[in-house]
XYZ file of C-alpha atoms in Angstrom:
562
model
C 0.240 0.007 0.689
C 1.686 3.273 -0.988
C 0.399 6.126 0.741
C -0.067 9.549 -1.547
C -0.599 13.007 -0.513
C -2.649 14.871 -2.172
C -0.686 17.667 -3.596
C -1.206 20.791 -2.303
C -2.275 24.293 -3.322
C -0.888 28.261 -2.463
C -0.704 29.539 0.365
C -2.241 32.020 -0.908
C -4.953 30.491 -1.659
C -5.642 28.727 1.490
C -5.096 31.829 3.737
C -7.598 33.801 1.417
C -10.307 31.189 1.214
C -9.383 30.716 5.630
C -9.890 34.162 5.651
C -13.355 34.341 3.833
C -15.076 31.452 5.682
C -13.402 31.648 9.240
C -12.453 27.911 8.879
C -8.803 25.892 9.504
C -6.164 26.274 7.134
C -6.432 22.839 6.691
C -9.820 23.072 6.003
C -9.639 25.094 3.329
C -6.936 23.015 1.970
C -9.498 20.183 1.287
C -11.844 22.486 -0.360
C -9.529 23.828 -2.929
C -8.881 20.166 -3.565
C -12.350 19.790 -4.390
C -12.017 22.124 -6.794
C -14.068 25.280 -3.807
C -11.994 27.899 -4.411
C -13.891 31.123 -3.494
C -16.521 32.451 -1.480
C -19.834 32.080 -3.604
C -18.134 28.234 -4.716
C -18.198 27.857 -0.902
C -21.843 28.788 -0.283
C -22.989 26.832 -3.512
C -21.281 23.219 -1.961
C -21.712 23.172 1.700
C -25.630 25.235 0.991
C -26.727 23.395 -2.186
C -29.968 24.490 -3.942
C -32.166 22.466 -6.488
C -32.039 26.638 -8.542
C -28.476 25.383 -9.345
C -29.165 22.982 -11.738
C -29.140 23.760 -14.966
C -31.378 24.657 -18.208
C -32.319 21.023 -19.124
C -32.513 22.813 -22.734
C -28.951 23.650 -23.060
C -28.211 19.989 -24.118
C -28.319 18.920 -27.215
C -31.627 18.128 -28.742
C -33.131 17.994 -25.732
C -36.078 20.448 -27.579
C -36.069 17.844 -30.390
C -36.559 14.917 -28.075
C -39.307 16.612 -26.130
C -40.796 17.272 -29.237
C -41.502 13.815 -30.488
C -42.539 12.223 -27.155
C -45.223 15.671 -26.616
C -46.613 14.872 -31.266
C -46.572 11.258 -29.930
C -48.747 12.142 -26.998
C -50.705 14.573 -29.156
C -51.205 11.557 -31.816
C -52.142 8.726 -29.482
C -49.315 7.112 -30.022
C -47.578 4.044 -27.836
C -44.635 5.143 -26.482
C -41.582 1.799 -24.608
C -39.337 3.143 -21.715
C -36.898 1.046 -22.370
C -33.582 0.781 -20.222
C -30.763 -1.454 -18.967
C -31.149 -4.139 -16.244
C -28.673 -2.586 -14.041
C -29.429 -0.098 -11.570
C -29.265 2.947 -13.657
C -30.552 1.858 -16.094
C -33.661 -0.047 -14.641
C -34.114 3.918 -12.210
C -34.382 5.770 -15.534
C -36.813 3.379 -17.160
C -39.547 3.985 -13.595
C -38.293 7.315 -14.080
C -39.155 8.538 -17.506
C -42.555 6.368 -17.728
C -43.768 6.754 -13.800
C -43.819 11.023 -15.241
C -45.233 9.978 -18.271
C -47.605 7.906 -16.806
C -48.781 10.486 -14.819
C -50.267 12.456 -17.841
C -50.869 10.036 -20.249
C -51.403 5.854 -19.865
C -49.805 5.053 -24.233
C -46.363 4.125 -21.847
C -45.120 0.547 -21.850
C -41.859 -0.024 -20.329
C -38.759 -3.051 -21.486
C -35.899 -4.185 -19.736
C -33.848 -7.019 -22.303
C -32.587 -10.141 -20.738
C -28.704 -10.257 -19.864
C -28.330 -13.796 -20.891
C -30.609 -13.543 -23.625
C -30.281 -9.847 -25.631
C -27.094 -8.888 -23.836
C -26.379 -5.359 -22.999
C -28.465 -2.128 -24.082
C -30.858 -2.161 -26.717
C -31.773 -5.345 -28.532
C -33.341 -6.383 -31.701
C -36.025 -8.774 -29.928
C -36.775 -5.371 -27.619
C -37.344 -3.398 -31.105
C -39.663 -6.418 -32.117
C -41.088 -6.353 -29.383
C -42.142 -2.805 -29.632
C -43.546 -3.769 -33.416
C -45.276 -5.918 -32.520
C -47.118 -4.504 -30.331
C -48.183 -0.989 -32.223
C -45.002 1.385 -30.024
C -43.711 4.289 -32.625
C -41.568 6.074 -30.487
C -38.477 4.104 -28.241
C -37.381 6.471 -25.844
C -33.602 4.296 -24.245
C -32.032 4.897 -21.260
C -28.674 3.818 -20.092
C -27.422 2.743 -23.164
C -28.172 2.913 -27.712
C -24.582 5.699 -28.562
C -23.298 3.277 -30.141
C -26.718 1.614 -31.314
C -26.605 2.926 -34.966
C -27.830 -0.545 -36.570
C -30.583 -0.993 -34.200
C -31.832 2.357 -34.650
C -31.863 1.478 -38.141
C -33.361 -1.680 -38.203
C -36.020 0.258 -36.406
C -36.416 3.233 -38.572
C -37.285 0.464 -41.009
C -40.339 -0.482 -39.091
C -41.232 3.320 -38.891
C -40.139 3.468 -35.092
C -38.578 6.047 -33.984
C -35.707 6.367 -30.987
C -34.616 9.091 -28.643
C -31.204 8.133 -26.945
C -30.569 9.008 -24.244
C -27.228 8.178 -23.047
C -23.957 8.813 -20.860
C -21.465 6.632 -22.565
C -18.965 8.414 -24.647
C -20.626 8.222 -28.068
C -18.509 6.381 -31.303
C -17.513 7.846 -34.198
C -20.427 8.821 -35.328
C -24.134 9.157 -33.461
C -27.364 6.636 -34.810
C -29.629 8.531 -36.453
C -32.116 9.249 -33.551
C -35.133 12.129 -33.623
C -32.449 12.996 -30.894
C -29.681 11.863 -28.528
C -28.772 13.455 -25.363
C -25.879 12.351 -24.082
C -23.458 15.423 -23.066
C -20.699 13.234 -23.813
C -20.947 14.324 -27.532
C -19.085 16.738 -29.005
C -21.188 18.530 -29.933
C -22.788 19.550 -26.613
C -21.821 22.107 -24.983
C -24.138 21.334 -21.937
C -22.373 22.089 -18.605
C -21.990 18.730 -17.152
C -21.251 15.879 -17.909
C -20.993 13.357 -15.582
C -24.387 12.231 -15.718
C -26.014 9.299 -14.955
C -28.371 7.646 -17.053
C -31.080 7.790 -14.447
C -29.258 12.172 -14.804
C -30.427 11.986 -18.068
C -33.958 10.267 -18.179
C -34.355 13.466 -15.345
C -32.969 16.077 -17.698
C -35.570 14.723 -19.867
C -38.283 15.110 -17.580
C -36.906 18.382 -16.106
C -37.406 19.445 -19.693
C -40.952 17.586 -19.696
C -42.237 19.288 -16.766
C -41.594 22.736 -18.628
C -43.632 22.562 -21.259
C -46.686 21.301 -18.215
C -46.026 24.676 -16.874
C -44.529 22.414 -13.745
C -41.637 23.817 -11.504
C -38.945 22.013 -10.064
C -40.353 21.307 -7.130
C -42.571 19.483 -8.603
C -40.012 16.317 -9.697
C -39.110 16.369 -6.417
C -40.173 12.625 -5.476
C -38.231 11.204 -8.557
C -35.422 12.319 -6.969
C -35.084 9.115 -4.270
C -34.479 7.633 -7.829
C -31.727 9.872 -9.046
C -29.533 10.150 -5.541
C -29.338 5.572 -5.992
C -28.462 5.476 -9.789
C -25.428 8.550 -8.733
C -24.194 6.193 -5.788
C -24.911 3.051 -7.716
C -23.463 3.821 -11.034
C -20.619 5.761 -9.422
C -20.547 8.910 -11.649
C -18.547 11.649 -9.469
C -19.651 13.338 -6.575
C -19.492 16.469 -8.296
C -22.243 19.394 -9.664
C -25.686 19.011 -11.142
C -24.527 15.125 -9.157
C -24.426 15.827 -6.369
C -27.368 18.537 -5.628
C -28.750 15.473 -7.426
C -27.460 13.585 -4.261
C -28.009 15.755 -1.999
C -32.113 16.060 -2.610
C -32.622 12.000 -3.195
C -31.184 11.169 -0.322
C -33.019 14.018 1.664
C -36.303 11.483 -0.237
C -34.923 8.901 0.754
C -34.807 9.361 4.027
C -38.449 11.150 3.966
C -40.632 10.003 2.054
C -38.895 7.306 -0.195
C -41.537 5.216 -2.925
C -42.798 2.246 -1.796
C -41.063 0.147 -2.847
C -37.250 2.221 -1.583
C -38.611 1.801 1.391
C -39.671 -1.411 1.103
C -36.267 -2.080 0.320
C -34.945 -0.161 3.591
C -37.418 -1.929 5.414
C -36.317 -5.126 5.470
C -32.935 -3.538 6.186
C -34.486 -2.127 9.242
C -31.523 1.314 9.055
C -33.186 4.647 10.727
C -31.187 6.988 8.128
C -29.228 6.234 4.977
C -26.502 8.045 4.042
C -24.815 8.144 0.100
C -22.928 4.868 1.678
C -25.713 2.807 2.777
C -27.311 3.797 -0.737
C -24.425 2.288 -2.367
C -24.115 -0.693 -0.737
C -28.089 -1.022 0.481
C -30.509 -0.048 -1.626
C -28.156 -0.262 -5.226
C -27.349 -3.946 -4.976
C -30.744 -5.144 -3.597
C -32.206 -4.067 -7.163
C -29.029 -4.965 -8.607
C -29.895 -8.056 -8.236
C -33.083 -8.241 -9.835
C -31.197 -8.132 -13.495
C -28.716 -9.908 -11.891
C -30.642 -13.206 -10.464
C -33.719 -12.835 -12.402
C -35.273 -10.375 -14.936
C -34.589 -5.920 -14.386
C -38.100 -6.210 -15.110
C -38.361 -7.573 -11.411
C -36.511 -3.664 -10.388
C -38.567 -1.720 -12.268
C -41.114 -3.221 -11.186
C -40.456 -2.711 -7.213
C -39.157 1.426 -8.142
C -43.112 2.224 -9.748
C -45.308 0.210 -7.796
C -47.329 2.576 -5.697
C -49.207 0.017 -2.554
C -47.162 -0.475 -0.347
C -47.764 -4.432 0.786
C -47.162 -5.106 -2.647
C -44.183 -3.251 -2.750
C -42.898 -5.180 0.204
C -43.213 -8.398 -1.874
C -41.700 -7.413 -4.435
C -38.406 -6.717 -2.152
C -38.512 -9.470 0.434
C -38.284 -11.907 -3.831
C -34.888 -9.502 -4.490
C -33.727 -9.933 -1.052
C -33.775 -13.982 -2.010
C -32.335 -13.320 -5.554
C -29.255 -10.597 -3.307
C -28.177 -13.308 -0.960
C -28.546 -15.421 -3.939
C -26.545 -13.067 -6.034
C -24.768 -13.475 -2.954
C -23.813 -16.819 -2.995
C -23.580 -17.516 -6.454
C -20.682 -13.956 -6.011
C -17.962 -16.120 -3.045
C -17.913 -18.780 -5.277
C -17.001 -17.495 -8.731
C -14.622 -15.276 -7.481
C -12.462 -18.689 -5.662
C -12.308 -19.975 -8.949
C -11.431 -17.257 -10.856
C -8.786 -16.540 -8.023
C -7.663 -20.604 -8.407
C -7.259 -20.567 -12.075
C -4.768 -18.071 -11.394
C -2.909 -20.036 -9.777
C -2.803 -23.109 -11.554
C -2.439 -20.691 -14.356
C 0.950 -19.678 -13.271
C -0.500 -16.057 -13.278
C 0.355 -13.747 -10.802
C 2.822 -12.163 -11.908
C 1.175 -10.422 -14.681
C 0.170 -7.445 -15.167
C -3.399 -8.186 -16.133
C -5.924 -11.069 -14.769
C -7.978 -11.951 -17.669
C -10.128 -15.582 -16.268
C -12.982 -17.316 -18.102
C -15.431 -20.104 -17.296
C -18.131 -21.680 -19.114
C -21.255 -21.976 -16.848
C -20.418 -18.317 -14.230
C -22.809 -16.577 -13.603
C -23.165 -13.388 -16.335
C -24.943 -11.639 -13.436
C -22.338 -11.213 -10.847
C -19.036 -11.156 -13.122
C -18.131 -7.613 -12.836
C -18.774 -8.112 -9.901
C -15.965 -10.481 -9.392
C -13.453 -8.535 -11.123
C -13.493 -6.387 -8.608
C -13.364 -9.195 -6.086
C -9.893 -10.213 -8.135
C -8.677 -6.639 -7.681
C -8.914 -6.984 -3.977
C -6.123 -9.791 -4.356
C -4.568 -8.864 -7.667
C -4.252 -4.636 -8.161
C -4.018 -4.836 -12.056
C -6.764 -4.385 -14.624
C -8.625 -7.230 -14.374
C -11.628 -9.149 -16.951
C -13.829 -12.218 -16.348
C -15.683 -13.678 -19.138
C -18.027 -15.963 -19.199
C -19.782 -17.996 -21.883
C -23.052 -15.797 -23.575
C -24.633 -18.061 -26.524
C -21.679 -19.184 -28.516
C -19.825 -16.016 -27.581
C -17.896 -14.921 -24.481
C -19.294 -12.185 -22.686
C -16.664 -9.940 -20.178
C -17.324 -7.705 -17.220
C -14.109 -5.684 -16.768
C -13.041 -3.509 -14.116
C -9.760 -1.492 -13.730
C -7.343 0.225 -11.466
C -6.940 3.827 -10.179
C -5.873 5.618 -12.966
C -5.522 3.163 -15.798
C -8.203 4.041 -18.684
C -9.467 0.110 -18.880
C -11.359 1.447 -21.994
C -9.125 3.097 -23.979
C -6.687 0.255 -23.377
C -9.667 -2.495 -25.278
C -9.926 0.811 -27.771
C -6.496 -0.590 -28.748
C -7.406 -3.881 -28.640
C -10.722 -4.024 -30.440
C -10.219 -6.157 -33.900
C -10.431 -9.540 -31.493
C -13.805 -8.355 -30.077
C -17.098 -7.990 -31.412
C -18.384 -5.436 -29.834
C -17.523 -3.408 -26.091
C -18.365 0.083 -24.444
C -18.233 1.684 -20.600
C -15.719 4.250 -18.996
C -12.713 4.597 -17.628
C -13.519 2.207 -14.911
C -15.743 -0.084 -15.939
C -16.792 -1.632 -19.154
C -18.521 -4.534 -21.165
C -17.668 -6.776 -23.997
C -17.899 -9.870 -26.261
C -15.811 -11.736 -28.255
C -16.129 -14.852 -30.735
C -15.021 -17.970 -29.250
C -11.436 -18.378 -31.661
C -10.702 -15.127 -30.251
C -10.202 -15.470 -26.741
C -6.405 -16.447 -26.217
C -5.734 -13.588 -28.724
C -7.039 -11.002 -27.271
C -6.336 -12.117 -23.707
C -2.481 -12.022 -24.874
C -2.851 -9.035 -26.542
C -4.586 -6.887 -23.996
C -1.953 -8.280 -20.543
C 0.298 -6.443 -23.237
C -1.636 -3.784 -24.083
C -1.503 -2.796 -20.750
C 1.741 -3.601 -19.571
C 2.921 -0.864 -22.619
C 0.903 2.109 -20.981
C 0.429 1.112 -17.243
C 2.416 3.215 -15.152
C 4.068 1.158 -12.646
C 3.125 3.381 -9.630
C -0.593 2.380 -10.813
C 0.004 -1.086 -10.180
C 0.156 -0.382 -5.712
C -3.110 0.209 -4.230
C -2.924 4.044 -3.149
C -4.115 5.799 -0.696
C -3.935 9.605 -1.206
C -3.991 11.493 1.955
C -6.126 14.942 2.050
C -4.115 16.293 4.551
C -2.124 14.991 8.141
C -3.302 16.822 11.501
C -3.055 16.025 14.943
C -5.450 14.702 17.384
C -5.915 18.444 18.644
C -7.174 19.399 15.683
C -9.982 16.822 15.892
C -13.175 18.976 17.329
C -16.335 18.666 17.185
C -16.268 22.072 14.939
C -14.460 20.122 12.402
C -16.895 16.910 12.756
C -20.374 19.890 11.201
C -17.897 21.021 8.589
C -16.694 18.092 7.583
C -20.765 16.958 7.724
C -21.586 19.137 5.477
C -18.683 18.104 2.445
C -21.199 14.970 2.042
C -22.538 13.629 -0.222
C -18.897 11.879 -0.512
C -17.772 9.943 -4.141
C -16.114 9.988 -6.724
C -13.800 14.371 -6.961
C -15.930 14.517 -3.685
C -14.064 11.310 -1.537
C -13.808 11.169 2.405
C -11.415 13.200 3.627
C -8.647 10.609 4.748
C -5.902 11.950 7.464
C -3.237 11.358 8.250
C -0.900 11.390 11.806
C 1.994 10.799 13.724
C 3.329 9.811 16.389
C 0.359 7.796 17.499
C 0.056 5.491 20.685
C -2.269 2.692 21.844
C -3.277 2.809 25.135
C -3.606 -0.545 26.365
C -6.413 -1.326 25.521
C -5.705 -2.442 22.065
C -6.806 -5.680 20.652
C -7.807 -7.916 17.636
C -11.784 -9.166 16.670
C -13.789 -10.661 13.673
C -14.533 -14.672 13.944
C -10.368 -14.830 12.837
C -8.973 -11.709 14.780
C -9.192 -10.379 10.618
C -9.985 -6.585 12.038
C -8.534 -4.160 14.701
C -9.679 -2.085 17.457
C -7.329 0.248 19.510
C -8.118 2.879 21.986
C -4.991 6.004 20.702
C -3.909 8.822 22.206
C -1.200 12.121 20.268
C 1.355 13.931 22.628
C -0.892 13.631 25.767
C -4.601 14.438 23.899
C -7.623 12.230 25.364
C -8.131 8.280 23.615
C -10.318 8.337 20.606
C -11.286 5.393 19.843
C -10.177 3.810 15.820
C -11.374 0.568 13.907
C -9.847 -1.075 10.850
C -11.825 -3.388 9.170
C -8.867 -5.802 7.857
C -6.059 -4.062 9.597
C -6.193 -7.381 11.892
C -2.632 -8.181 11.213
C -1.877 -4.508 11.812
C -1.560 -5.048 15.749
C 1.851 -6.392 16.227
C 2.619 -2.587 14.998
C 0.312 -1.303 17.794
C 0.865 -2.946 20.706
C 3.870 -2.696 23.260
C 3.139 1.388 23.035
C 5.396 1.217 20.507
C 4.383 4.210 18.228
C 2.639 4.002 14.730
C 2.009 6.844 11.715
C -2.004 6.255 10.817
C -4.222 7.108 7.894
C -7.533 7.722 8.134
C -11.483 8.255 7.804
C -13.495 10.860 11.362
C -16.636 8.842 11.998
C -19.290 9.607 14.773
C -19.769 6.034 16.371
C -23.758 6.217 17.458
C -24.250 3.316 20.364
C -26.624 3.313 23.249
C -28.234 6.759 21.843
C -24.792 8.659 22.497
C -22.820 9.955 19.861
C -19.100 10.121 19.679
C -16.014 10.043 17.795
C -14.996 7.655 15.864
C -11.692 6.963 13.907
C -11.907 4.670 10.817
C -8.547 3.358 9.788
C -7.371 2.622 5.721
C -3.465 1.915 7.167
C -1.462 1.691 9.775
C 2.630 1.757 9.471
């Protein structure tokens, strides 16, 4: 594990912001590291407002999308809302379809089957639309590369509106409208929205023509916040505003489906981490194990009792997903050992009976053991399909693009992607990918990094600091939970390993005579010897609050000890 301290801003910038906000220098440093450099920036950061959302009509083709939807409604056409089977896709479909249904009945939904149809717009889905007389398809979280599919639909007199956030290829589909802020010719001020976020901008534009205000759309933000958290998009700009208000909805008046999921886990107040680890995996489990339609049913159900029934079924899918994930991860790790591939620059594994629904999770698990770009393949029809995951700083999408001559299709982001290839091409692709990564990855990217925001002393950990840090929430990429670094720390003698196999560590630590502070280190049990017998050590940590029996106290969540 390498520790790196983020570059410190100039002293002038720090002093200017610290004085303007009346905060300590290291708090000003944290803000500047997040792009907050002025009083006005800080005001917007600490006081998110729905007024900070951009005009949806700034997005290229938004006027065309709204015109085509309104024309469909006027002419009593049937509209099919189509989306991917993951959290971003199913929340987007739930959002757009439920909004349209508040004033128009001719709306249906379609989620492709992960196994029979695969990712994105499918010919089977277009045939379904044709057979059921849908003449307009709104595709969410997919479609930016679906040139052939859109052409196929056009031959059947079916129009497409694409709402996607993935990188476009060299050419765009010939859809009525293509909403994607990553288009080169789109001047929209923020290009990090997720698929559900693009869906929200669409209903925001539709609402304008119906004389609705942003306040009328707040009830949909529980879906948007869930998608933002699950899709690991930057927690900046509009995403942070939408997540902030979406969390308020989740904790005050969520839709029955989300309320039922929370009820299953008996949690009182959820933060963004809870959304990532509690709500999102359960919504995902439907598409992974059974069918994404089950997630849409849950998220669009208005009766709480029926939602509870759907939620209990999804809970069972999630348990099955966890079991599969453990078994396949074990088999994949064994395959790496059997092939003597422990020292490679990549992990690329395949087994034809691995469950396609969990290979992305397995790829992430493998990175915990072998920290390097990872692809997990399984058989899908007569093809091989894979999920890719990457390590910090390395663009796996670019690496796949460099090897694309061996692939049939691929798509995704810097850190996560999917692909299919012909079975005969697996071995040659595996070696080409290894060669490409070896050539382009920096050596330090293969060592897990803890990026430390600032060095502080325990005397800096005051109630005021904790209040300020709470206002940094919601956390996520580009606004991660601050990680601090302190030296000359000692355990007071109460430290001990904990957990079934002593894999965790609980300490009670002090620094230069300060009062002791409780600290917990998950998966740091092996560091116990460093902390015992009054030895001094260094810690990297986040500052948490721990609530026990109604009492709230400070607790440090240790990231690493040395």
